Amino acid sequence: MNKLKMAVLLLGTVLLASCMPAESWELTSKDGKVRFVLENKEADGVTNLSYSVYFNDTVAVEKSLLGLVMDKQEYGKDARFVSAAPVRDIAEAYRLKSGKRMNAVDDCREQIFTFRSEKGHDFLLTVRVYEDGVAFRYGFPDADNHTHTIQSEHTEFAVPVDGKAWIHPYDWNNRKKPSYEQYSENGIDIRSACKHGRGWAFPMLFHTNGLWMMITEALLDGTYPATHIDNSGTFGAYKIRFPEPDEPIVPDAPEPVSQMPWYTPWRVVIVGDNPDVIFRSQMVSHLNPASVVQDDSWIKAGRACWSWWYNGASVRDYKEQLKYADLSAAMGWEYMLIDAGWQRMGNGGSMEDVVKYAARKGVGVWLWYHSGAGLEDDTVAARRLMCDPELRRAEMKRISDLGVKGIKVDFFDSDKQRVIRLYPAILKDAADHRLMVDLHGATLPRGFERTYPNLMTTEAIRGGETLGQQARCDRAAEHNATVPFTRNVVGSMDYTPVTFSNKIRRGIPAVRRTTVAHQLALAVVFESGFQCFADRAEAYLALPELPKQFLKEVPAAWDESCLLAGYPSDYVVVARRLGEDWYIGGINGKSEARELEFTLPASCKGKSFTLITDGEDKDSFSYMPVTDSDGMLKVKLLPNGGFAGRIGK
């Protein structure tokens, strides 16, 4: 064959290849460890859009289906590739007002792929790859004046089955309210089906193929409901599921409805070779828009006391509330919370009087409100204060003018789209009136705190308020050793911890099974920008000097957080830093005594400090002096025990 024929043949081969449709694409993290593989290949006469995720060439997510059905048309199935935008490197620094690490950097690579549906409609798949995982979402960027409905989302997560899962069932109690307050099913088989048939809640934690992985959701802007997961995907893979139709708060259908442009929430996969990667991750926050609050100097994380946990009637007693204002002042805590019922306060004064008294003591007051979800048409205006925009703004102005610092908004009770729209509305109006927010009885955090830094914490946890039942006290240690690896990873957690007393309900005390040192450690193990210490005033004031001093000093927001040791539902040791001071806390999730060994952060080496540890029994403390630490520690824990300490400069 002569050179001319060879050149013609080679040119023809190149032209043929260039005309063939692309079928596969890869996007890799900046450090080369995480890889997202996108495919649009034909099999058995059908072309399906799919993806897979790798960490150091180990499969984290097997080939999984992508796509959705909008207006009864497929977007993903038999789609045609149109274009792939150039890869964009993102490195955007921002500062949060609370959280596991206030100085954050959204550091990733992004690529946007355009596909055309079988009916000729274009849609986007935006992919971001981080050094600790991947995220993707669908987009419809062309504006129109029509309302569209997504009937279903095909997104699957085919997690390799050779491992274990820690997942919370989607909340479904006798009130049918998804408040994310179920216990995690710990160490179960991957792809297990949820027993009540309504699927699993985010976040989902896995240990498989030698990797640790979390799957969750980020960014709710009101154009989509919050979603959860079931096992209806290919070969039992996890698949996106919309809210349950019979969630009772609003009668709306569960499917998302919106005009365009329209972007779905991010589907998030956090992955690494050890659980500390999951613990430290801030991907959920990264995937949200920048702050809309210009002046955030008034937003201050802090600790609070709360009288309701031990005695709900105390909220209506002016003199009792003065006692709790005095408690916060004595402990150096920034705030106090007055819960439901403050409008009927008596015994010598009102809420307004408490606010004035507390202000003189240097203590800010937070007030409880019902969200009003499902009460939009209620004839009693007081029940609509947070859901009616005009009433909400008027009430926020009134209490802000009084000097109230924050609001605890409760009972959202549904993940349907109308209720999801209420969250950013409340947060925006609260920011306009310089009010911080605690979302209680709420959906799982999806990163609102980046856009609205006045969001200090969210409940979405079976917390301390449920410890009025003995069965829940019996499970508390294991539960406490699980949620640092699951729920608390995705956002601040209003657990209302550090309770030394036995909670009394209907005259019957539920006996605490955890040790007092375990309870003390929760001030560090659990992260919350509004850390609400729930026990009665007398319990805190009666503490021995070192534990009391620890609670006076422990912060509510951090420059750095790390997992020193632990295994989900078994034990956990956490270190958090503010400035040059480190605080450590460790808890035993099991009912057997044990010794834990772990390595301190490097900057703690050579320092002397005292650990507050378990005493002879669950109701006593002991103390462990550490002199010129070499960085390695061994600590003995009682059953359900714990320890805590401060390592200062």
Short mmCIF file of N, CA, C and O in Angstrom, two decimals, residues 298 369-373 384-389 392-393 396 407-412 418-440 442 448 452 454-455:
data_model
loop_
_atom_site.label_atom_id
_atom_site.label_comp_id
_atom_site.label_asym_id
_atom_site.label_seq_id
_atom_site.Cartn_x
_atom_site.Cartn_y
_atom_site.Cartn_z
N TRP A 298 -23.84 40.04 63.65
CA TRP A 298 -24.76 39.79 64.75
C TRP A 298 -25.00 38.29 64.97
O TRP A 298 -25.61 37.90 65.97
N TYR A 369 -41.58 28.67 68.38
CA TYR A 369 -42.77 28.90 67.54
C TYR A 369 -43.14 27.62 66.80
O TYR A 369 -42.27 26.81 66.46
N HIS A 370 -44.42 27.46 66.51
CA HIS A 370 -44.89 26.42 65.59
C HIS A 370 -44.65 26.92 64.17
O HIS A 370 -44.83 28.10 63.88
N SER A 371 -44.24 26.02 63.27
CA SER A 371 -43.95 26.43 61.89
C SER A 371 -45.19 26.93 61.15
O SER A 371 -45.07 27.68 60.19
N GLY A 372 -46.37 26.47 61.58
CA GLY A 372 -47.60 26.79 60.85
C GLY A 372 -47.83 25.91 59.64
O GLY A 372 -48.83 26.10 58.93
N ALA A 373 -46.93 24.95 59.36
CA ALA A 373 -47.12 24.06 58.21
C ALA A 373 -48.45 23.33 58.34
O ALA A 373 -48.74 22.71 59.37
N ARG A 384 -50.64 30.90 62.67
CA ARG A 384 -50.09 31.10 61.33
C ARG A 384 -48.89 32.05 61.35
O ARG A 384 -48.44 32.50 60.29
N LEU A 385 -48.35 32.34 62.52
CA LEU A 385 -47.33 33.37 62.62
C LEU A 385 -46.10 33.10 61.74
O LEU A 385 -45.50 34.03 61.21
N MET A 386 -45.72 31.85 61.59
CA MET A 386 -44.52 31.55 60.84
C MET A 386 -44.80 31.15 59.39
O MET A 386 -43.87 31.13 58.57
N CYS A 387 -46.03 30.83 59.03
CA CYS A 387 -46.31 30.41 57.66
C CYS A 387 -46.95 31.52 56.83
O CYS A 387 -46.93 31.46 55.60
N ASP A 388 -47.51 32.54 57.47
CA ASP A 388 -48.10 33.67 56.76
C ASP A 388 -47.03 34.76 56.64
O ASP A 388 -46.57 35.30 57.65
N PRO A 389 -46.60 35.11 55.42
CA PRO A 389 -45.48 36.05 55.28
C PRO A 389 -45.68 37.38 55.98
O PRO A 389 -44.75 37.89 56.62
N ARG A 392 -45.61 36.77 59.75
CA ARG A 392 -44.26 36.35 60.15
C ARG A 392 -43.33 37.55 60.28
O ARG A 392 -42.62 37.71 61.28
N ARG A 393 -43.33 38.40 59.28
CA ARG A 393 -42.45 39.56 59.32
C ARG A 393 -42.82 40.52 60.44
O ARG A 393 -41.93 41.11 61.10
N MET A 396 -41.60 38.88 63.69
CA MET A 396 -40.14 38.93 63.78
C MET A 396 -39.66 40.34 64.12
O MET A 396 -38.73 40.52 64.91
N ILE A 407 -35.00 32.23 67.20
CA ILE A 407 -36.28 31.51 67.25
C ILE A 407 -36.04 30.03 66.98
O ILE A 407 -35.20 29.65 66.16
N LYS A 408 -36.77 29.22 67.71
CA LYS A 408 -36.81 27.77 67.49
C LYS A 408 -38.14 27.47 66.82
O LYS A 408 -39.20 27.66 67.42
N VAL A 409 -38.11 27.05 65.56
CA VAL A 409 -39.33 26.83 64.79
C VAL A 409 -39.53 25.33 64.65
O VAL A 409 -38.66 24.62 64.15
N ASP A 410 -40.71 24.85 65.05
CA ASP A 410 -40.95 23.42 65.27
C ASP A 410 -42.09 22.91 64.39
O ASP A 410 -42.88 23.68 63.84
N PHE A 411 -42.19 21.60 64.30
CA PHE A 411 -43.32 20.88 63.70
C PHE A 411 -43.53 21.24 62.22
O PHE A 411 -44.59 21.73 61.84
N PHE A 412 -42.55 20.91 61.39
CA PHE A 412 -42.74 21.05 59.94
C PHE A 412 -43.46 19.82 59.39
O PHE A 412 -44.31 19.95 58.50
N ARG A 418 -44.37 22.10 49.31
CA ARG A 418 -44.90 23.32 49.92
C ARG A 418 -44.25 23.59 51.27
O ARG A 418 -43.95 24.73 51.62
N VAL A 419 -44.01 22.55 52.04
CA VAL A 419 -43.37 22.72 53.34
C VAL A 419 -41.89 23.07 53.15
O VAL A 419 -41.34 23.91 53.87
N ILE A 420 -41.23 22.44 52.17
CA ILE A 420 -39.82 22.76 51.91
C ILE A 420 -39.66 24.23 51.54
O ILE A 420 -38.67 24.87 51.92
N ARG A 421 -40.62 24.81 50.83
CA ARG A 421 -40.54 26.24 50.49
C ARG A 421 -40.56 27.13 51.72
O ARG A 421 -40.08 28.28 51.69
N LEU A 422 -41.11 26.63 52.82
CA LEU A 422 -41.22 27.44 54.04
C LEU A 422 -39.86 27.67 54.70
O LEU A 422 -39.65 28.72 55.32
N TYR A 423 -38.93 26.73 54.55
CA TYR A 423 -37.63 26.87 55.23
C TYR A 423 -36.86 28.12 54.77
O TYR A 423 -36.50 28.96 55.60
N PRO A 424 -36.57 28.28 53.47
CA PRO A 424 -35.84 29.48 53.08
C PRO A 424 -36.62 30.76 53.32
O PRO A 424 -36.02 31.82 53.58
N ALA A 425 -37.95 30.70 53.29
CA ALA A 425 -38.75 31.89 53.57
C ALA A 425 -38.56 32.34 55.01
O ALA A 425 -38.37 33.54 55.29
N ILE A 426 -38.60 31.40 55.94
CA ILE A 426 -38.39 31.73 57.36
C ILE A 426 -36.96 32.23 57.58
O ILE A 426 -36.74 33.24 58.26
N LEU A 427 -35.99 31.54 56.99
CA LEU A 427 -34.59 31.91 57.20
C LEU A 427 -34.29 33.30 56.64
O LEU A 427 -33.57 34.09 57.26
N LYS A 428 -34.83 33.62 55.48
CA LYS A 428 -34.59 34.93 54.89
C LYS A 428 -35.21 36.04 55.74
O LYS A 428 -34.56 37.05 56.04
N ASP A 429 -36.48 35.87 56.12
CA ASP A 429 -37.13 36.90 56.94
C ASP A 429 -36.44 37.04 58.29
O ASP A 429 -36.31 38.14 58.82
N ALA A 430 -36.02 35.93 58.86
CA ALA A 430 -35.31 35.99 60.14
C ALA A 430 -34.00 36.77 59.98
O ALA A 430 -33.65 37.59 60.84
N ALA A 431 -33.27 36.52 58.91
CA ALA A 431 -32.03 37.26 58.68
C ALA A 431 -32.30 38.75 58.52
O ALA A 431 -31.53 39.59 59.02
N ASP A 432 -33.37 39.10 57.84
CA ASP A 432 -33.72 40.51 57.67
C ASP A 432 -33.98 41.20 58.99
O ASP A 432 -33.83 42.42 59.11
N HIS A 433 -34.41 40.42 60.00
CA HIS A 433 -34.71 40.98 61.32
C HIS A 433 -33.67 40.58 62.36
O HIS A 433 -33.92 40.67 63.56
N ARG A 434 -32.53 40.13 61.89
CA ARG A 434 -31.39 39.80 62.76
C ARG A 434 -31.77 38.77 63.84
O ARG A 434 -31.48 38.95 65.02
N LEU A 435 -32.41 37.72 63.38
CA LEU A 435 -32.78 36.62 64.26
C LEU A 435 -32.09 35.34 63.80
O LEU A 435 -32.13 34.99 62.61
N MET A 436 -31.46 34.64 64.73
CA MET A 436 -30.92 33.32 64.44
C MET A 436 -32.04 32.28 64.53
O MET A 436 -33.09 32.55 65.11
N VAL A 437 -31.80 31.11 63.94
CA VAL A 437 -32.87 30.11 63.79
C VAL A 437 -32.38 28.73 64.18
O VAL A 437 -31.26 28.32 63.83
N ASP A 438 -33.23 28.00 64.89
CA ASP A 438 -33.10 26.58 65.18
C ASP A 438 -34.31 25.91 64.53
O ASP A 438 -35.45 26.16 64.92
N LEU A 439 -34.07 25.07 63.51
CA LEU A 439 -35.16 24.36 62.85
C LEU A 439 -35.38 23.05 63.59
O LEU A 439 -34.55 22.15 63.55
N HIS A 440 -36.51 22.95 64.28
CA HIS A 440 -36.82 21.78 65.10
C HIS A 440 -37.98 21.02 64.46
O HIS A 440 -38.77 21.61 63.73
N ALA A 442 -37.84 19.13 62.01
CA ALA A 442 -37.60 19.58 60.64
C ALA A 442 -36.97 18.48 59.81
O ALA A 442 -36.59 17.42 60.30
N PHE A 448 -28.49 24.59 54.16
CA PHE A 448 -29.02 25.95 54.26
C PHE A 448 -28.04 26.91 54.95
O PHE A 448 -28.06 28.11 54.70
N TYR A 452 -27.84 30.89 54.34
CA TYR A 452 -28.45 31.61 55.46
C TYR A 452 -27.65 31.29 56.73
O TYR A 452 -28.02 30.38 57.49
N ASN A 454 -27.56 32.47 59.47
CA ASN A 454 -28.30 32.61 60.73
C ASN A 454 -28.95 31.30 61.14
O ASN A 454 -29.52 31.20 62.24
N LEU A 455 -28.90 30.27 60.30
CA LEU A 455 -29.34 28.93 60.71
C LEU A 455 -28.23 28.32 61.56
O LEU A 455 -27.15 27.99 61.05
#
